[in-house]
GROMACS .gro file of C-alpha atoms in nm:
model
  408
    1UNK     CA    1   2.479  -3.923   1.068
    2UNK     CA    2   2.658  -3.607   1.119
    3UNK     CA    3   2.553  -3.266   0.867
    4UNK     CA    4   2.819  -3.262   0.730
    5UNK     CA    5   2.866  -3.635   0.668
    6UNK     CA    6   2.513  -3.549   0.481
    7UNK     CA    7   2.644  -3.569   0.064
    8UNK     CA    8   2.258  -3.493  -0.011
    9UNK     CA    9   2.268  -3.159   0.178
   10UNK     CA   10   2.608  -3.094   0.128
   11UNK     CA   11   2.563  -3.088  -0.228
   12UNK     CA   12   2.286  -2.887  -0.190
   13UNK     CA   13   2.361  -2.663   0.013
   14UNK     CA   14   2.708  -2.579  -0.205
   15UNK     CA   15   2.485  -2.593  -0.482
   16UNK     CA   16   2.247  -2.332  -0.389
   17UNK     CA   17   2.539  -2.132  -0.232
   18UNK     CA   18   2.681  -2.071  -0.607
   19UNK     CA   19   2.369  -1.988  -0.747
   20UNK     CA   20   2.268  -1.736  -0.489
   21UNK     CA   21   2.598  -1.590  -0.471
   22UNK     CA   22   2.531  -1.569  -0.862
   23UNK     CA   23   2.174  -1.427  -0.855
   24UNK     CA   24   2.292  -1.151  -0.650
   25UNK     CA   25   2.579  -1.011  -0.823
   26UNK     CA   26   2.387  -0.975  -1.135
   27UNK     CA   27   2.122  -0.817  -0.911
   28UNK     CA   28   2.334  -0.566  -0.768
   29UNK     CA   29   2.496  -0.523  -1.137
   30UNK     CA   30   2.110  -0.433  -1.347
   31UNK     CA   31   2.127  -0.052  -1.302
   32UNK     CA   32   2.534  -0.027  -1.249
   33UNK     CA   33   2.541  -0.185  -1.621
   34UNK     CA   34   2.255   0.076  -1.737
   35UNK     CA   35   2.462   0.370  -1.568
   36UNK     CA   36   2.795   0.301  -1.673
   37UNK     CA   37   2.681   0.207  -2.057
   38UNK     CA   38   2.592   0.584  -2.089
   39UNK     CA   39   2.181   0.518  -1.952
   40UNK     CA   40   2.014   0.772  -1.718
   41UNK     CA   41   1.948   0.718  -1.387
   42UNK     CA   42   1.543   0.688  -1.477
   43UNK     CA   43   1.631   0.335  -1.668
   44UNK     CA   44   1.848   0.231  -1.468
   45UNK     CA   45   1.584   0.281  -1.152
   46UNK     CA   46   1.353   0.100  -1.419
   47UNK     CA   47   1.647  -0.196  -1.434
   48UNK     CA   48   1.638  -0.227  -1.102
   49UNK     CA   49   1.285  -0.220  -1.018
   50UNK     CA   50   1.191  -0.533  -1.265
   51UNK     CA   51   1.463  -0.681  -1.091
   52UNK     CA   52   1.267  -0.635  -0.762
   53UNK     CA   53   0.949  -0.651  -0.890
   54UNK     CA   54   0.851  -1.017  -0.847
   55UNK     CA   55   0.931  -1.005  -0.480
   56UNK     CA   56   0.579  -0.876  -0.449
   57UNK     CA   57   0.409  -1.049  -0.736
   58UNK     CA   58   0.601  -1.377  -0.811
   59UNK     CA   59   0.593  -1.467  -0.458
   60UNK     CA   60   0.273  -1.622  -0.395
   61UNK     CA   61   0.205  -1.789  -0.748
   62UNK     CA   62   0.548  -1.954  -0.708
   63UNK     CA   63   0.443  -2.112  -0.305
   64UNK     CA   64   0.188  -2.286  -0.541
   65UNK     CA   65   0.417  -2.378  -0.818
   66UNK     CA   66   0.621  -2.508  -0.549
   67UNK     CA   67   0.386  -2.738  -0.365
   68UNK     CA   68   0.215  -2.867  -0.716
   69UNK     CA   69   0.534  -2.985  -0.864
   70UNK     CA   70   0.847  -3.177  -0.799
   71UNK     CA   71   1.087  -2.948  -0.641
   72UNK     CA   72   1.347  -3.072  -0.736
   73UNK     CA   73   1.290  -3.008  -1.116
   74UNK     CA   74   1.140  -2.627  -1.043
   75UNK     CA   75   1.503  -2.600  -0.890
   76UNK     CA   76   1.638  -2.685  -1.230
   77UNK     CA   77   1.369  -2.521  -1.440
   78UNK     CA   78   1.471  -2.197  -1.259
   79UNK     CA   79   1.874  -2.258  -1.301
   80UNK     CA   80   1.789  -2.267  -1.665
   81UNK     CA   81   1.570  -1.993  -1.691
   82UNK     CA   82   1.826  -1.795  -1.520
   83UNK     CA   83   2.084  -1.884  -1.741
   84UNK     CA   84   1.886  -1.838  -2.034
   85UNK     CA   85   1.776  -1.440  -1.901
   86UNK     CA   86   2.162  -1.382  -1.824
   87UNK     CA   87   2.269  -1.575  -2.171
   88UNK     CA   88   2.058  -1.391  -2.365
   89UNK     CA   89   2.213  -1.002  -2.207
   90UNK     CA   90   2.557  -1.156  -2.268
   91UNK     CA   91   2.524  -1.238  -2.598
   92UNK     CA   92   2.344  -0.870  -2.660
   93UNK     CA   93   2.656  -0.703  -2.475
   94UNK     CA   94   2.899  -0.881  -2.698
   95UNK     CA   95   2.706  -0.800  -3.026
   96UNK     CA   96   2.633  -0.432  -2.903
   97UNK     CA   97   2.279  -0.466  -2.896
   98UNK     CA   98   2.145  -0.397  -2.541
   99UNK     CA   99   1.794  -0.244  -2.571
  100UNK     CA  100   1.633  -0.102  -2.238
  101UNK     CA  101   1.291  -0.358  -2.286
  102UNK     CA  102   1.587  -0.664  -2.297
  103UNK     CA  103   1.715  -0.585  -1.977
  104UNK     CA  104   1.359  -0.529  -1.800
  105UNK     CA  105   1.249  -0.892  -1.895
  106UNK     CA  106   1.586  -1.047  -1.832
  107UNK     CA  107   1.590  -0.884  -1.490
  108UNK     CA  108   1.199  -0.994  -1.414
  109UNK     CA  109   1.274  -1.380  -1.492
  110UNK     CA  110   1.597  -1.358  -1.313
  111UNK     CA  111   1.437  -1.233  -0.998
  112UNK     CA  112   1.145  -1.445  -1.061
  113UNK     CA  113   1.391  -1.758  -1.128
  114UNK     CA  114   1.541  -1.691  -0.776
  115UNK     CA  115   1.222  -1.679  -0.581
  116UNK     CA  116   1.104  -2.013  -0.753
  117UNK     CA  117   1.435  -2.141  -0.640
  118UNK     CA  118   1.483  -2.049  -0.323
  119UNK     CA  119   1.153  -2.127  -0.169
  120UNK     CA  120   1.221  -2.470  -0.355
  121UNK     CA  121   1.532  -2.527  -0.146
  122UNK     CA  122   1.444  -2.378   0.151
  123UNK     CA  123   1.138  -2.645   0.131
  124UNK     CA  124   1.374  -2.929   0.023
  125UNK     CA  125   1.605  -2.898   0.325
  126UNK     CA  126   1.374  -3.097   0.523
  127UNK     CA  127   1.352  -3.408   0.248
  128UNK     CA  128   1.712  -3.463   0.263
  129UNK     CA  129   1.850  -3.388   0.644
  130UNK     CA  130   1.695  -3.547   1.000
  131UNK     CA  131   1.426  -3.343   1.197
  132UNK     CA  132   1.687  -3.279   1.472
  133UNK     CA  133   1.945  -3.121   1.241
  134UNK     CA  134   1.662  -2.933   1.073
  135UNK     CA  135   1.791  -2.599   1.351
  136UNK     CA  136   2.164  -2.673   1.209
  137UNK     CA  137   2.074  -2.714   0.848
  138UNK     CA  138   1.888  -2.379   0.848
  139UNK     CA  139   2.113  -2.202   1.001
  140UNK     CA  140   2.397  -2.296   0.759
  141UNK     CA  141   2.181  -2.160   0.481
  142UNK     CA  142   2.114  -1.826   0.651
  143UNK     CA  143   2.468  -1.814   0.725
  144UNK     CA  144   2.513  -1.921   0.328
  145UNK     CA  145   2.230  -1.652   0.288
  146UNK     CA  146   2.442  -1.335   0.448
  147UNK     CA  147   2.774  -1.433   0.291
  148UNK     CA  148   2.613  -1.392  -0.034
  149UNK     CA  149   2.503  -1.039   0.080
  150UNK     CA  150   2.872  -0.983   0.209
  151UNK     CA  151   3.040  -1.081  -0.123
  152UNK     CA  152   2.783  -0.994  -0.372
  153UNK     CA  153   2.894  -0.642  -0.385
  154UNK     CA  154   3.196  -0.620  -0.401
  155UNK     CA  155   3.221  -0.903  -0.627
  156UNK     CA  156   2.949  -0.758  -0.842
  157UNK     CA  157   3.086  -0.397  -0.865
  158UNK     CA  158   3.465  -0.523  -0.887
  159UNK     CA  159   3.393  -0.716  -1.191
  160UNK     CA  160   3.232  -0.395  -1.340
  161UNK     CA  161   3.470  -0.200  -1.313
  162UNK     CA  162   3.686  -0.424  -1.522
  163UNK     CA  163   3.386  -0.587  -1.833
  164UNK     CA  164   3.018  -0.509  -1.820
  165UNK     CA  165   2.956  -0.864  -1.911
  166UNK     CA  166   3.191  -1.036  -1.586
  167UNK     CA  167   2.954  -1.007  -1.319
  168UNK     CA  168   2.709  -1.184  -1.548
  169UNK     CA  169   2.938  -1.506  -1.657
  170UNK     CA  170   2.981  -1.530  -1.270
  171UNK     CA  171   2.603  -1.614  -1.256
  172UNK     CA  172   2.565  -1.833  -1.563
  173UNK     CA  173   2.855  -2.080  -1.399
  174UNK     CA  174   2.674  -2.054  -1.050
  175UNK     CA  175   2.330  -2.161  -1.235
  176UNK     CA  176   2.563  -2.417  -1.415
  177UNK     CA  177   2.709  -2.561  -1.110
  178UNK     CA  178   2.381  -2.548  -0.932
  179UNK     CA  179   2.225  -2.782  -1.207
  180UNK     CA  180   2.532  -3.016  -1.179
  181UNK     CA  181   2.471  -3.076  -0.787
  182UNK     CA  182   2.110  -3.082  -0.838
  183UNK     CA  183   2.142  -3.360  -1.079
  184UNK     CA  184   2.389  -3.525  -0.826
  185UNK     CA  185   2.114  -3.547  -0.560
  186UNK     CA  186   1.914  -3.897  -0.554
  187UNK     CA  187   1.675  -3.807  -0.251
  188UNK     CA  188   1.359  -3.709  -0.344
  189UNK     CA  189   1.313  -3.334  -0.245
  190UNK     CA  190   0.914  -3.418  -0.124
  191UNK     CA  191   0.706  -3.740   0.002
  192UNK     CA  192   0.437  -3.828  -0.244
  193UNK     CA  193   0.129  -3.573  -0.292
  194UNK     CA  194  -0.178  -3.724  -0.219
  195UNK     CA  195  -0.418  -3.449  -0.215
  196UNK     CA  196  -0.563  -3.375  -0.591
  197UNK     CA  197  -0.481  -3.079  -0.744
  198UNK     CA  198  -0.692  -2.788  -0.748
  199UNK     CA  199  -0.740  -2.456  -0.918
  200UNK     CA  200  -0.434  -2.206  -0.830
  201UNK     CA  201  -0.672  -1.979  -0.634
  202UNK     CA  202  -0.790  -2.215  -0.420
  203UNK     CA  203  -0.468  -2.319  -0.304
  204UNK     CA  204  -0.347  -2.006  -0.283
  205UNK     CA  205  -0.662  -1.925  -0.038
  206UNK     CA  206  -0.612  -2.282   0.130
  207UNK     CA  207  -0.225  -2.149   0.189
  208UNK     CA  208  -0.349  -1.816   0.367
  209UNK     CA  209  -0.604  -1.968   0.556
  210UNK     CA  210  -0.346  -2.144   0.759
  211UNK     CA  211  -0.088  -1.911   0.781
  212UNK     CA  212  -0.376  -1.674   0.918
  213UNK     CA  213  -0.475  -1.954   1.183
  214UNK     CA  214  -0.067  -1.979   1.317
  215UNK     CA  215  -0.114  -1.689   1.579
  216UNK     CA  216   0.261  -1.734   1.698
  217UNK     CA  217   0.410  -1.763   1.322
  218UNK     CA  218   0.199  -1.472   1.223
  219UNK     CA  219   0.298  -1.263   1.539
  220UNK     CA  220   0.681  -1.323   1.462
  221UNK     CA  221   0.647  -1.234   1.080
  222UNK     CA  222   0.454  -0.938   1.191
  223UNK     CA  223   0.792  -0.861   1.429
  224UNK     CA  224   1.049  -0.992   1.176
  225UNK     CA  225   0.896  -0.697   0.942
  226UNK     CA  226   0.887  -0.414   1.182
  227UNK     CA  227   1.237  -0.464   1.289
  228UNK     CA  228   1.373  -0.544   0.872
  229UNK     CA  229   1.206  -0.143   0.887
  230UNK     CA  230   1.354  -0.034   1.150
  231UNK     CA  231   1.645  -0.123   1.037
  232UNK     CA  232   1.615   0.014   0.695
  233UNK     CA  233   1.538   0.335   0.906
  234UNK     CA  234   1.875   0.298   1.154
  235UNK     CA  235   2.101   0.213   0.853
  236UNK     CA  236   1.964   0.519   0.636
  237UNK     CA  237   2.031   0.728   0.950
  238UNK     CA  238   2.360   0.581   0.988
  239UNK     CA  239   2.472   0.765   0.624
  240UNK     CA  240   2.333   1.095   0.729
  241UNK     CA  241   2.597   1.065   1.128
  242UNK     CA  242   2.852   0.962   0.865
  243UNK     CA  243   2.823   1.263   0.603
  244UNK     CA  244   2.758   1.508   0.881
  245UNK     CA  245   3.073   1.415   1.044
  246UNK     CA  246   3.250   1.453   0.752
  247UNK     CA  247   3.405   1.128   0.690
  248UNK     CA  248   3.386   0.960   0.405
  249UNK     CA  249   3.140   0.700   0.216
  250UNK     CA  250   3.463   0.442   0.241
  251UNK     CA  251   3.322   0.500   0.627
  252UNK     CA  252   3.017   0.353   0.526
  253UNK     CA  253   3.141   0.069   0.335
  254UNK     CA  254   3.341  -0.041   0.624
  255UNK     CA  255   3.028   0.005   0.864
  256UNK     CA  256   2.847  -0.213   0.615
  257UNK     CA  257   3.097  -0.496   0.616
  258UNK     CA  258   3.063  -0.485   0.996
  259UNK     CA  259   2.712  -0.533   0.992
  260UNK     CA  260   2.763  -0.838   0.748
  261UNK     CA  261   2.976  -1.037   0.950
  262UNK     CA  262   2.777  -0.975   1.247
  263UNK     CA  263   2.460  -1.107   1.052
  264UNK     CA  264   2.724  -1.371   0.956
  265UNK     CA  265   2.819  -1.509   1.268
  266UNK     CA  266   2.439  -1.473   1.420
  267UNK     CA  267   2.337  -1.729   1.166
  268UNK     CA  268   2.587  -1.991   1.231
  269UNK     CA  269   2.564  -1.995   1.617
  270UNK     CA  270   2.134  -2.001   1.553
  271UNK     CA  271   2.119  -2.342   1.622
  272UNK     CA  272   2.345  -2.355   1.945
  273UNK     CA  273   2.132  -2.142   2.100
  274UNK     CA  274   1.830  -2.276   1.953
  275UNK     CA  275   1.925  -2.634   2.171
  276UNK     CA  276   1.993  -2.455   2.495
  277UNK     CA  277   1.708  -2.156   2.503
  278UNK     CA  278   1.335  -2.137   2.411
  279UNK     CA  279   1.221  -1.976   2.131
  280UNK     CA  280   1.009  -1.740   2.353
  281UNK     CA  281   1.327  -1.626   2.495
  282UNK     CA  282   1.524  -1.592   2.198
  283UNK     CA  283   1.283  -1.376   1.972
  284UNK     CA  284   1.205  -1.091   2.340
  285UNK     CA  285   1.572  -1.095   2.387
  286UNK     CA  286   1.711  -1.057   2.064
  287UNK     CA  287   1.485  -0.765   2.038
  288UNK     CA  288   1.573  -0.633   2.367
  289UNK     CA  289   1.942  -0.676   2.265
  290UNK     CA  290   1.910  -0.422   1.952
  291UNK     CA  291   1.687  -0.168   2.195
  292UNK     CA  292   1.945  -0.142   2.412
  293UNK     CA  293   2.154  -0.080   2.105
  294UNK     CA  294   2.002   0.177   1.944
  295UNK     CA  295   1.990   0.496   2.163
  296UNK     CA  296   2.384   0.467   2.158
  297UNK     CA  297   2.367   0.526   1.773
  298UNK     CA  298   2.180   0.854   1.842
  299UNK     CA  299   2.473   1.064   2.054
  300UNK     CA  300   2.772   0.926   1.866
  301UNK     CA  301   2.964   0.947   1.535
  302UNK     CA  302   3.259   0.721   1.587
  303UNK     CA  303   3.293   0.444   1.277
  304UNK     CA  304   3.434   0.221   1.537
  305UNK     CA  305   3.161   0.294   1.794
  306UNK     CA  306   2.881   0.235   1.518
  307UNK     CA  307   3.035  -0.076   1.317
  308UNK     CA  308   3.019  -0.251   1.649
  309UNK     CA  309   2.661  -0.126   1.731
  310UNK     CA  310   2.564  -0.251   1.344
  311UNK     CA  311   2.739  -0.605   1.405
  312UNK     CA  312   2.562  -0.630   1.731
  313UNK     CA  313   2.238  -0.577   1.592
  314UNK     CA  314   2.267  -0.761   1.255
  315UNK     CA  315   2.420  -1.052   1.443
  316UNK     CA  316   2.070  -1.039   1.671
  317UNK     CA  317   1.933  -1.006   1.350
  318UNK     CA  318   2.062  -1.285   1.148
  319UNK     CA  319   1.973  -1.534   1.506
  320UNK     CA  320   1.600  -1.403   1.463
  321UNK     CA  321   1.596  -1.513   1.097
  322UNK     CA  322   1.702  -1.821   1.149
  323UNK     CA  323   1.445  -1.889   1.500
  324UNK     CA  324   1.137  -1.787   1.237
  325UNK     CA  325   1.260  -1.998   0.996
  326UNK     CA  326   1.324  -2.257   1.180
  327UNK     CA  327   0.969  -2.283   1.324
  328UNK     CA  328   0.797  -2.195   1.022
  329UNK     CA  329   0.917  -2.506   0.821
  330UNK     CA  330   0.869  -2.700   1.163
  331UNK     CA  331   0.482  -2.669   1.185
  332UNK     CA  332   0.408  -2.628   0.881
  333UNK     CA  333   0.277  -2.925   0.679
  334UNK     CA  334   0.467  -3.098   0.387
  335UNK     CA  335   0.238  -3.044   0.114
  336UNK     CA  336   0.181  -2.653   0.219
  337UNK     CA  337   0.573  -2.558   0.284
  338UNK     CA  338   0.615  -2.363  -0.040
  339UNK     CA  339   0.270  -2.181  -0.029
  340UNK     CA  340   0.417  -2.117   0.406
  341UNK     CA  341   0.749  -1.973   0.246
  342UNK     CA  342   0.625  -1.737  -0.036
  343UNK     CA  343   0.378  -1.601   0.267
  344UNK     CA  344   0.656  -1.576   0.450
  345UNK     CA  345   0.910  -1.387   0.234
  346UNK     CA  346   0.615  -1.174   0.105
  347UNK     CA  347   0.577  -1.045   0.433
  348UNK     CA  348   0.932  -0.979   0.491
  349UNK     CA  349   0.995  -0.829   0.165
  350UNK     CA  350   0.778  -0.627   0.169
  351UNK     CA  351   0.883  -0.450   0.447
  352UNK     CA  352   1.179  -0.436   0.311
  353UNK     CA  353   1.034  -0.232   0.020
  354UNK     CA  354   0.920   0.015   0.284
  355UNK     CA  355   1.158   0.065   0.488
  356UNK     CA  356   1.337   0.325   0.248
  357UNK     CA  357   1.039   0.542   0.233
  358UNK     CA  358   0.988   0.508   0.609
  359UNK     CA  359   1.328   0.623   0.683
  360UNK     CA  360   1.304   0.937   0.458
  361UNK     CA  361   0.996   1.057   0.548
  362UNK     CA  362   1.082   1.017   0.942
  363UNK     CA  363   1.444   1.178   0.915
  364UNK     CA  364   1.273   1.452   0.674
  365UNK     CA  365   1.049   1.534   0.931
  366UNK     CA  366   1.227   1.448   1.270
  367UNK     CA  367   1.583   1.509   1.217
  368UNK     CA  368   1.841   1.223   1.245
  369UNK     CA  369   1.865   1.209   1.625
  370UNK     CA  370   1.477   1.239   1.715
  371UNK     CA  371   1.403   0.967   1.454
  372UNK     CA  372   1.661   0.696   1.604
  373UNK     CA  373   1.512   0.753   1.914
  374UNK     CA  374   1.169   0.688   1.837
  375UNK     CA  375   1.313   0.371   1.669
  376UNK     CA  376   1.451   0.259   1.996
  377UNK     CA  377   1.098   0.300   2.121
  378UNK     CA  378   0.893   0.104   1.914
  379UNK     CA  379   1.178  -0.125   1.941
  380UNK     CA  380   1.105  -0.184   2.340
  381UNK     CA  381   0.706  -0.195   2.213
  382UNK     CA  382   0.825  -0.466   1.949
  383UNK     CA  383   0.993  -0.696   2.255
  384UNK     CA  384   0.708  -0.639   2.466
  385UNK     CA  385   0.465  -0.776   2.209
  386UNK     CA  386   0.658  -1.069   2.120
  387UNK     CA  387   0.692  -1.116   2.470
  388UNK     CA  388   0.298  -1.093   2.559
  389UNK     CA  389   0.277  -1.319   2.241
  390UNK     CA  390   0.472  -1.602   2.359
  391UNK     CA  391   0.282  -1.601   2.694
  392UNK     CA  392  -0.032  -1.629   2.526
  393UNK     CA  393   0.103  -1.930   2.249
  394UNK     CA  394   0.348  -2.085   2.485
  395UNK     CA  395   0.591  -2.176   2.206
  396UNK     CA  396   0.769  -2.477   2.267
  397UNK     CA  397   1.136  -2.564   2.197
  398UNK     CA  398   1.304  -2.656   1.906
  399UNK     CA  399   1.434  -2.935   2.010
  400UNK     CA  400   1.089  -3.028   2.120
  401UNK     CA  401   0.966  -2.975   1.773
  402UNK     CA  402   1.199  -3.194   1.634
  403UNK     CA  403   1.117  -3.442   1.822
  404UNK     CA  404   0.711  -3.395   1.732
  405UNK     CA  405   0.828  -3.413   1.403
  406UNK     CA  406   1.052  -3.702   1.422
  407UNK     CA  407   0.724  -3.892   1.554
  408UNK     CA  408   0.492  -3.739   1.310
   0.00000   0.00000   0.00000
């Protein structure tokens, strides 16, 4: 059956596109609703911080929640969860009683409802589509992923510019229609668990353990974070060409959209490439592709010139995203795929977290063009280690996979 003949996945994948889409306009709107509801920029840094915050401590607790229960109901358990979090600020902003401590918790369960949530689907999208459109499926979530990122913004900021409580009734009706297709969906989201439960640490450990022994998963987490970094440190570097040329920030909205389609359209062609090259040679080149990228960005201040550099190397990006993902949920073993996942996006968030500080202490102490060219380097000494790891692992195909899997 084709994907898209799929009603299982297509309901929730549309599912989980309204609920992400939700999750991260009221993300983007925690310290824009502090700021322009008279708060200084300390809380609303706080706001947006607890919003953050379980990216580094939900993550692993919820790969165990994940893999203990039914995923299907810690899908819906988060939906409501988030709507009660975002219920609970709307009815404060309509009564005119928004306190600083309300907003900190609603922002920690909503950011803790979407990690529950999205490792759950990420871990369901195997349950309900074929091994051999597992590449596809993927790839139209990271796709789903980045168009959330694309429209989140402006969406988020539009709406608060005309009610600080719209960007947050957009997220209660994507948690509402998310519960709707969830409740839709008659395939089971696991196969039965057989193993008996143990304490929480021990799977946790048990988790680890095995994401320690996957030399070529580890390597390419290890690569996926240097480059989210690096990238942290290009775009950061970007603003500073952009003010010192004296354009405007518009410039650097429009740069920004750039990058987002590019990221965009990486995803979706993921798994076209995916059935035609090995993954060897699509993590090395995708890395060689944003080396050979990045020294341009050094010697040139031209929006037009840079948005195309930025599209370039987000669409690389988004391709790579999809490749790890991909193989991660490929090896990795039913009952362990949410403990796999929170390891996973642990990894990669935190580097995200990083990346910021990274950036301003190399362009305080380099200068703008020095720093971009030392990014460029350790970009060629990133493709040269994932190339020296694939060598050594001798990953195979995904088609391959799928077919391992399909026999399994």
């Amino acid at each position: 059956m084709a994907l898209w003949k799929n009603k299982d996945f297509g309901l929730l994948w549309s599912g989980a596109a309204f609920s992400i889409l939700g999750m991260r306009v009221s993300s983007i709107a925690w310290p824009l609703l502090v700021v322009f509801d008279g708060g200084s920029p300390e809380r609303a840094g706080l706001v947006g911080f607890a919003a953050l915050l379980p990216q580094l401590v939900i993550q692993l607790p919820a790969g165990v929640v994940v893999d203990r229960l039914d995923r299907k109901k810690v899908m819906i358990a988060c939906d409501v969860i988030g709507i009660v979090a975002i219920g609970s600020v709307l009815a404060a902003l309509f009564m005119g009683g928004l306190s600083l401590p309300h907003l900190l918790v609603a922002a920690f369960l909503e950011g803790s409802a979407a990690i529950g949530y999205q490792l759950s689907e990420r871990a369901a999208v195997r349950a309900v589509v074929h091994p051999q459109q597992l590449p596809k499926a993927l790839s139209q979530n990271e796709a789903r992923s980045k168009g959330a990122g694309l429209l989140g913004q402006p969406i988020s900021t539009g709406l608060l510019s005309l009610a600080s409580w719209m960007p947050f009734i957009v997220t209660v009706l994507g948690h509402l229609f998310s519960l709707l297709t969830l409740l839709a969906i008659r395939t089971p989201f696991q196969k039965e668990r057989r193993t008996a439960r143990r304490s929480v640490p021990k799977e946790l450990a048990e988790g680890l353990r095995w994401m320690h022994g996957q030399k070529l998963l580890r390597s390419a987490l290890v690569l996926i974070s240097c480059t989210n970094i690096i990238t942290q440190v290009l775009s950061l570097s970007m603003v500073l060409i952009i003010r010192e040329s004296g354009r405007s920030v518009a410039t650097i909205g429009i740069i920004g959209v750039a990058s987002g389609i590019g990221g965009l359209l990486g995803a979706l062609c993921a798994s076209w490439f995916m059935s035609r090259l090995s993954l060897s040679i699509l993590f090395v080149g995708t890395l060689l592709l944003r080396f050979l990228m990045i020294p341009t960005i050094a010697f040139t201040d031209s929006p037009l010139i840079l948005g195309a550099l930025f599209a370039a190397m987000s669409w690389a990006g988004g391709l790579m995203n999809v490749v790890g993902g991909v193989y991660q949920v490929q090896i990795t073993p039913e009952e362990m795929q949410g403990r796999a996942g929170s390891v996973s996006s642990l990894v990669t968030s935190g580097a995200n977290s990083l990346g910021p500080l990274t950036a301003g202490l190399l362009l305080g102490t380099l200068g703008t063009t020095p720093t971009v060219l030392t990014s460029a380097l350790i970009m060629a000494a990133l493709a040269l280690t994932a190339a020296i790891a694939a060598h050594r692992h001798h990953p195979t195909t995904s088609a391959t996979n799928s077919k391992l899997l399909t026999h399994a």
